[in-house]
Coordinates of C-alpha atoms and ligand atoms in Angstrom, one line a residue:
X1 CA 5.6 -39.9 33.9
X2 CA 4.1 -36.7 34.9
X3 CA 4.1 -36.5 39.0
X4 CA 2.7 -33.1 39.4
X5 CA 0.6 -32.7 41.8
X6 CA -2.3 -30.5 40.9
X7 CA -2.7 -28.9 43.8
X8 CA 0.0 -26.4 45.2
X9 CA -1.3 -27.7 48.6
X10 CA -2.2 -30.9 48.2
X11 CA -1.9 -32.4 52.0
X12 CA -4.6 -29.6 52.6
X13 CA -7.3 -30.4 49.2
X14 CA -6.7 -34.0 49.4
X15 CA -8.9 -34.2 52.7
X16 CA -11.1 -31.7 51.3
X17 CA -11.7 -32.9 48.1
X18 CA -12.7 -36.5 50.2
X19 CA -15.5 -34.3 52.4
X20 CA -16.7 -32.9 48.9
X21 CA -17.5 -36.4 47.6
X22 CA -19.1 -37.4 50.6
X23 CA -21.9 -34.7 50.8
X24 CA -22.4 -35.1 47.5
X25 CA -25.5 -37.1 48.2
X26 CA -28.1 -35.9 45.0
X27 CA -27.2 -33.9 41.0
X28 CA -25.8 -30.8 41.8
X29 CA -25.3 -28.2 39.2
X30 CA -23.6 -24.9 40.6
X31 CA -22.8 -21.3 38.6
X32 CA -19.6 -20.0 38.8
X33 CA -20.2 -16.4 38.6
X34 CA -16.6 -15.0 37.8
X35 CA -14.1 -16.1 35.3
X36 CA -12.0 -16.1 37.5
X37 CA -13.7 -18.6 39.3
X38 CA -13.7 -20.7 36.0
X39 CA -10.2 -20.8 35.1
X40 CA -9.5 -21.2 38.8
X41 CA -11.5 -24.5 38.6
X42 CA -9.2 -25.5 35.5
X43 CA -6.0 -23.9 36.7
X44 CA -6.1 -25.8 40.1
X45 CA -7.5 -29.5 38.5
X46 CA -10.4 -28.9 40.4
X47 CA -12.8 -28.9 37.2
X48 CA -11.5 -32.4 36.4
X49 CA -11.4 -34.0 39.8
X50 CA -15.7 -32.8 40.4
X51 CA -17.1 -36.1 42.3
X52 CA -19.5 -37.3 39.9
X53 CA -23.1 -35.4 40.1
X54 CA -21.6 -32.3 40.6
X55 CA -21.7 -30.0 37.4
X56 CA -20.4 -26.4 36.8
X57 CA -22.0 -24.0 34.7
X58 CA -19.9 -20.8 33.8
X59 CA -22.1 -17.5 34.4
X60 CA -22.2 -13.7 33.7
X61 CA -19.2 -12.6 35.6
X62 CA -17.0 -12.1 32.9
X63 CA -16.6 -8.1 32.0
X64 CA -15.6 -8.4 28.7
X65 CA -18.0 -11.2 27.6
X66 CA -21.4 -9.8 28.7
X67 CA -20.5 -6.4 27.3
X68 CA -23.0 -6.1 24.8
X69 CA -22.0 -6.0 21.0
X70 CA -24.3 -2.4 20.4
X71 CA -21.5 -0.9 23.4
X72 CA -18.5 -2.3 21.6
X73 CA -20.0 -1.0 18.2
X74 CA -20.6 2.4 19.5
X75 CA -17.3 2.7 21.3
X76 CA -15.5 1.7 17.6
X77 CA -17.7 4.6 15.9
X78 CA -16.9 7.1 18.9
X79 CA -13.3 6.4 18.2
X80 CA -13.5 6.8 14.6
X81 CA -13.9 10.3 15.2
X82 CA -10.9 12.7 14.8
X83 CA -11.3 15.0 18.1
X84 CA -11.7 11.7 19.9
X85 CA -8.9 9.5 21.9
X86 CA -10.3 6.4 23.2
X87 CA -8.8 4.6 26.3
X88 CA -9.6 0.9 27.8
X89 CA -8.3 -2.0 29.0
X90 CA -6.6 -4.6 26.5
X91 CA -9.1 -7.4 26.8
X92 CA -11.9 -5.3 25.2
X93 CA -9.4 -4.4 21.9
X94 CA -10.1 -8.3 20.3
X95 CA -13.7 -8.5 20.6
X96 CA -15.4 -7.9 17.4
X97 CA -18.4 -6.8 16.5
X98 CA -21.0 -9.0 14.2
X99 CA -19.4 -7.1 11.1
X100 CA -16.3 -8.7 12.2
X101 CA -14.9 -5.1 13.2
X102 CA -12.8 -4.2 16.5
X103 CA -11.0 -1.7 18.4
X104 CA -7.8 -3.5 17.7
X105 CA -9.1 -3.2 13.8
X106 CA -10.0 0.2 14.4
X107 CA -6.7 1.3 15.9
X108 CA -4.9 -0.6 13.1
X109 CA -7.1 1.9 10.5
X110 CA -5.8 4.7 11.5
X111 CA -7.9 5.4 14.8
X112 CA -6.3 6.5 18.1
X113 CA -7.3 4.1 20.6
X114 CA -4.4 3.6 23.8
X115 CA -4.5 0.7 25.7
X116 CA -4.6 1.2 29.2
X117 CA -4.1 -0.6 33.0
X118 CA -5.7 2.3 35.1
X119 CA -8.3 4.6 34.1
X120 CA -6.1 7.2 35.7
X121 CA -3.5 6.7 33.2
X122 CA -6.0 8.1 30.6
X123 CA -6.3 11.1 32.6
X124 CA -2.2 11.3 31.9
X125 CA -3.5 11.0 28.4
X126 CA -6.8 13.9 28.1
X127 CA -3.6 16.0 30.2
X128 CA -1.1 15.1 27.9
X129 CA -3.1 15.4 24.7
X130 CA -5.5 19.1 25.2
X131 CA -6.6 19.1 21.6
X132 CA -8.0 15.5 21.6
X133 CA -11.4 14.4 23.5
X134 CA -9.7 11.6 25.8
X135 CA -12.9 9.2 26.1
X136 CA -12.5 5.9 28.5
X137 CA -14.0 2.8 27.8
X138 CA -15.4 1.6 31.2
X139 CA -16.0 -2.2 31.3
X140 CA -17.0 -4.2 34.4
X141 CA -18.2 -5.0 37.4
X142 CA -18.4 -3.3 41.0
X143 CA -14.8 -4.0 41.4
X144 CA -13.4 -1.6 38.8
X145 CA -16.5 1.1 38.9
X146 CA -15.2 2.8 42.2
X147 CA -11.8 3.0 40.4
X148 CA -13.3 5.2 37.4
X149 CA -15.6 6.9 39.6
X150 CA -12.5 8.2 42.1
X151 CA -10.8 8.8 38.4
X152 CA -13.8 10.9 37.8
X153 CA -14.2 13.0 40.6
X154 CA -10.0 13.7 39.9
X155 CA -10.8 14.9 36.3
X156 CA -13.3 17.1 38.3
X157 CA -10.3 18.6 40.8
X158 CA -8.3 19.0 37.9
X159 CA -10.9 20.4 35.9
X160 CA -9.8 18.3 32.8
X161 CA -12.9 19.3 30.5
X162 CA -11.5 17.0 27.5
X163 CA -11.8 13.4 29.9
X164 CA -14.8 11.7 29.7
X165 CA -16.3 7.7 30.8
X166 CA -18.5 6.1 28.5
X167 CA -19.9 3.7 31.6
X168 CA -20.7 0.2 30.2
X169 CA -20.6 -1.1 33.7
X170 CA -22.5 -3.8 35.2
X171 CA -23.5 -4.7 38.4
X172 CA -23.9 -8.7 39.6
X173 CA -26.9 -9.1 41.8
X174 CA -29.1 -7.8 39.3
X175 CA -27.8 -10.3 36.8
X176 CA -28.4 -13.2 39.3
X177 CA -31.6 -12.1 40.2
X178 CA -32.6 -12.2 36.6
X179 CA -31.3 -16.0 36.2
X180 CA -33.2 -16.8 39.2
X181 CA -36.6 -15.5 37.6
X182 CA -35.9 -17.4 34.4
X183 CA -38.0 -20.4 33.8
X184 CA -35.2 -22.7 32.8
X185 CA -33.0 -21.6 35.6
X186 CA -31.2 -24.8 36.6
X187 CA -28.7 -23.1 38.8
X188 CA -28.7 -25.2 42.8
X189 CA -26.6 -22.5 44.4
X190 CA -24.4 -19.7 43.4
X191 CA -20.1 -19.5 43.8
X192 CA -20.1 -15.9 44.5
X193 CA -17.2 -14.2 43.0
X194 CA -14.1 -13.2 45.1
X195 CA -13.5 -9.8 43.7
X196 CA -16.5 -7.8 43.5
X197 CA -17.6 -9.4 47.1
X198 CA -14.5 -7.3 48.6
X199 CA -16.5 -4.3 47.6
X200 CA -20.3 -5.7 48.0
X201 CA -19.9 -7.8 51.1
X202 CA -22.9 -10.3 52.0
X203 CA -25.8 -8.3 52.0
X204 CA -26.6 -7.7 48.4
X205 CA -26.7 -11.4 47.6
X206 CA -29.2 -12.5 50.5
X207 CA -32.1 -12.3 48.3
X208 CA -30.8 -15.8 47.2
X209 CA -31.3 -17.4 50.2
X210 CA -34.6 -15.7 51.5
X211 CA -36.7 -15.3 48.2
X212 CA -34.7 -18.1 45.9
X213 CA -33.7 -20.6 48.6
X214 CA -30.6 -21.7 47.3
X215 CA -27.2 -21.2 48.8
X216 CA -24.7 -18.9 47.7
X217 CA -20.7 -19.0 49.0
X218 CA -18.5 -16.3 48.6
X219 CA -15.1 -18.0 47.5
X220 CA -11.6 -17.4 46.7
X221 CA -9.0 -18.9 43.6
X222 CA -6.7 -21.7 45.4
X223 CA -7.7 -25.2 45.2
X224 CA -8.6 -25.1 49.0
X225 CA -10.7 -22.1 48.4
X226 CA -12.9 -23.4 45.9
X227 CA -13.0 -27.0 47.8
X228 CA -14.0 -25.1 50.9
X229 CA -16.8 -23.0 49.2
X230 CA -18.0 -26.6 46.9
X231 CA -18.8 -28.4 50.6
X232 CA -20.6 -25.3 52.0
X233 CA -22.3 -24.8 48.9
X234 CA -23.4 -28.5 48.9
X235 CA -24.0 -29.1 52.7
X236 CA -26.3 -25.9 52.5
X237 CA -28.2 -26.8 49.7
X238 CA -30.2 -29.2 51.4
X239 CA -30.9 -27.0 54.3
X240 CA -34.7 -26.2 54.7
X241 CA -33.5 -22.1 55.0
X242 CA -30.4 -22.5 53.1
X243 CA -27.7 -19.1 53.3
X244 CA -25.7 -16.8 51.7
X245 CA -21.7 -17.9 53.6
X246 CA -18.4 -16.2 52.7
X247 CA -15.7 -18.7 52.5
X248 CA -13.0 -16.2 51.6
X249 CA -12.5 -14.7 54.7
X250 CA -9.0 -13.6 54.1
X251 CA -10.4 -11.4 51.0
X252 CA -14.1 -10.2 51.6
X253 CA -15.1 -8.6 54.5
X254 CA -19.1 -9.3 55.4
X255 CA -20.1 -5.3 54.7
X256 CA -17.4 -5.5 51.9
X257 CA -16.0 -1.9 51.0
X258 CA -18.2 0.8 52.1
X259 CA -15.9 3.5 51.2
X260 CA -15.3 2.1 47.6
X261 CA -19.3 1.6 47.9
X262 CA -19.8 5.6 48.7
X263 CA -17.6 6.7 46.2
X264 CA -19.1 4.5 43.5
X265 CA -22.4 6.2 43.8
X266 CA -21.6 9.8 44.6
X267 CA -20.7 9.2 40.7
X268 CA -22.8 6.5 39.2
X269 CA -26.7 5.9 39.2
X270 CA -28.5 2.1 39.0
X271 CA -29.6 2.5 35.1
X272 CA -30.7 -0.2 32.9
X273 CA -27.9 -2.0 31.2
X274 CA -27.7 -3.8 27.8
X275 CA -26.2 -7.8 29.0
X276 CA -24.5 -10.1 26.3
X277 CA -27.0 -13.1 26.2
X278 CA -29.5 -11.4 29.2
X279 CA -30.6 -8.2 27.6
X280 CA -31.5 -5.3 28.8
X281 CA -31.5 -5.3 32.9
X282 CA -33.4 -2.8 35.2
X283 CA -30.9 -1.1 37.6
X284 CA -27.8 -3.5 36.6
X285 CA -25.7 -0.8 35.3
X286 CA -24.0 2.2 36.3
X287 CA -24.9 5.8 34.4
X288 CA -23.0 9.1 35.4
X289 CA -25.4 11.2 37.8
X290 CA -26.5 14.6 35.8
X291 CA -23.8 16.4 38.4
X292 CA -20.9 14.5 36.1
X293 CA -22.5 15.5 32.6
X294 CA -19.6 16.8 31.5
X295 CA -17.4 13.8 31.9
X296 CA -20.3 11.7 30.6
X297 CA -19.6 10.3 27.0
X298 CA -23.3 9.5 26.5
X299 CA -24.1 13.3 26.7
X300 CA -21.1 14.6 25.4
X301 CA -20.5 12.9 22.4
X302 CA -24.1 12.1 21.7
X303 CA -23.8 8.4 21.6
X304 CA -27.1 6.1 21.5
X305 CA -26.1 2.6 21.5
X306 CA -27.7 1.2 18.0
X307 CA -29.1 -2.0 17.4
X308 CA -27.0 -4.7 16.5
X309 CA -27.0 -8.0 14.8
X310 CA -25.8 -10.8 16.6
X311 CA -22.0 -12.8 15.9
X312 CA -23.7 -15.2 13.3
X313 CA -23.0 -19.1 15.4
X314 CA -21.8 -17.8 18.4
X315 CA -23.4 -18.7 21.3
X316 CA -21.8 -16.6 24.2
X317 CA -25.2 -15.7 25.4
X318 CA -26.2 -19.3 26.5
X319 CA -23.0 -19.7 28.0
X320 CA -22.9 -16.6 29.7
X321 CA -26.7 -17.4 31.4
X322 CA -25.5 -21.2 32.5
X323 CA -27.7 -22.6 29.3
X324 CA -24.8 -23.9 27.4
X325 CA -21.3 -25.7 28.2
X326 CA -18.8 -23.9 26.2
X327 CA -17.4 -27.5 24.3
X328 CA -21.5 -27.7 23.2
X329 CA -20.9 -24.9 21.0
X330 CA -20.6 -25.8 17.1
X331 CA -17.6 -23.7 16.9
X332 CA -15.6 -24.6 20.0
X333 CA -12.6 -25.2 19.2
X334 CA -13.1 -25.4 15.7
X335 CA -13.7 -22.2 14.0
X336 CA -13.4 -20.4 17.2
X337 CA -10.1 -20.6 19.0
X338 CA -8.1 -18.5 21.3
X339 CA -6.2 -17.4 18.2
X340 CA -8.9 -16.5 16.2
X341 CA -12.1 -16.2 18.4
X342 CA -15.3 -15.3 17.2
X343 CA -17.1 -14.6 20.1
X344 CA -16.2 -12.7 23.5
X345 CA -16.1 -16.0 25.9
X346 CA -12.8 -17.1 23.3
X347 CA -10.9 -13.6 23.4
X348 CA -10.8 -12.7 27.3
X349 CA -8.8 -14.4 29.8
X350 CA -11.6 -14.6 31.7
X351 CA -13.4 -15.8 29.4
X352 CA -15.5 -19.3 29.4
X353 CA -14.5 -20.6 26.1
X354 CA -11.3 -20.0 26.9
X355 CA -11.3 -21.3 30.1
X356 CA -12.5 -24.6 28.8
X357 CA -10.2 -24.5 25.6
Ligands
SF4_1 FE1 -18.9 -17.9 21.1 FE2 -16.6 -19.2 20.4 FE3 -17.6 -19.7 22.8 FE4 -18.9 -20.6 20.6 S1 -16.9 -21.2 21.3 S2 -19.8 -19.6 22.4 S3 -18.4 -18.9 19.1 S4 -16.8 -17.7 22.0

């Protein structure tokens, strides 16, 4: 018999877990923002120990998954080129395009494509490598955009002419603002992710509570973590003026990173961005300010991110939005599987699909 306790703490969930079920009182679906969050909920037990009436939906807080298929084909043609070296993290290399095409297909045809943990280490590279245009791939959320923009302004003090961004970044509120507005949205409250709230803080999400009226909680990965944030979330929600709460104190600070914040837009500009699933989103992504042109791909290499056809079954979009429980999707598990994924939710680790598979 298996005795292993789910929980690494379990003298400490057990009580919570009991408070969860007891404010349970009506349905209750919540969004999981990160994916993180989501294979926190699984990695803990948490997903499988949910008092009945209480239902997670996964949502757009996956960097990989919601970068749109047009910014993964244009980053494959980019790095087709020969003057070109592109750089990014690993995740990205396995996600195909809907001609089946990827960087890891890409690199394997000849291309020169490095994978990397830092955007500074492809500044090592543009040093290391004068003759080649050293372009990096930058995917994600307001946790790794003050990175590249400090990476930036270093390629600026170096004077590294050959290093350039192409900036596929995203920012979260606009994304949950966006669900909100939707017709179908069936989100009660939000669990706010962990890792971009160190650098956002509270303030950016309070349009939840005061235009949405739903509660939002800030909250961290242990089992305790997310039981803590589940009972605020729930014990708000039926609040007449319910708030936006940050149940990770150890982690997020209530103004978040204002130096990370600062440095983050003395480089990048709110631009419409190009979502997996959402579309295109006023002011949810981050473009190089005309100061940085010449460390901006976009300008530099000309790049206009064509129009793409969609991964033919896959349904990453309505799971991305909260429409859609990854096992719902024809594929799951079937054609699509960690091994052999078809759509973006399957290849990250942060992925939903994955998650749930
Ligand atoms: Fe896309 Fe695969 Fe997830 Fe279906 S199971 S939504 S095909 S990633």
């Amino acid at each position: 018999m298996n005795t292993r306790h789910p929980f690494s703490d379990p003298e400490l969930a057990a009580p919570l877990l009991r408070r969860l079920e007891k404010a349970i009182t009506r349905p209750f679906a919540f969004m999981e923002v990160c994916g993180t969050h989501t294979v926190a909920l699984f990695r803990t037990g948490i997903a499988s120990l949910l008092p009945p009436g209480l239902t997670h939906l996964s949502g757009p807080g996956c960097p990989v998954c919601v970068t749109h298929d047009s910014e993964i084909a244009a980053a494959i043609s980019r790095a087709a080129r020969q003057d070109v070296s592109l750089a990014t993290f690993g995740d990205v290399m396995r996600v195909t395009d809907p001609d089946g095409r990827s960087l890891k297909t890409a690199k394997a045809n000849g291309a020169s494509i490095a994978v990397v943990y830092s955007p500074l280490e492809a500044l090592d590279l543009a040093r290391a490598s004068p003759d080649k245009n050293v372009v990096f791939l930058g995917v994600g959320f307001e946790t790794t955009a003050p990175t590249v923009a400090a990476t930036i302004l270093a390629a600026r003090a170096q004077n590294l002419g050959n290093f350039m961004v192409l900036s596929c970044h995203k920012l979260v509120p606009p994304a949950l603002r966006l669900l909100l507005e939707g017709p179908e949205c069936g989100v009660d409250g939000f669990l706010l992710p962990g890792h971009v709230s160190t650098i956002l803080g509270l303030a950016p999400y309070e349009f939840i509570a005061t235009e949405f009226k739903r509660p939002a909680v800030i909250g961290g990965f242990e089992a305790t973590d997310l039981l803590k944030a589940l009972i605020a979330l729930v014990e708000e929600a039926d609040s007449p003026a319910p708030r936006v709460l940050n149940e990770y104190g150890r982690g997020v600070s209530p103004q978040g990173n204002p130096k990370a914040r600062e440095i983050m837009h003395t480089v990048f500009a709110p631009a419409p961005a190009r979502w997996r699933g959402l579309g295109v989103i006023p002011d949810s992504g981050l473009a190089l300010r005309p100061e940085f042109a010449a460390f901006d791909a976009l300008e530099r290499l000309e790049i206009t991110l064509p129009d793409v056809k969609t991964i033919p079954g896959c349904r990453c979009g309505e799971v991305l939005s909260g429409r859609m429980r990854p096992p719902d999707c024809p594929l799951f598990g079937k054609a699509c599987v960690p091994a052999s994924p078809i759509g973006p939710c399957m290849v990250s680790t942060e992925g939903s699909c994955a998650a749930y598979y």
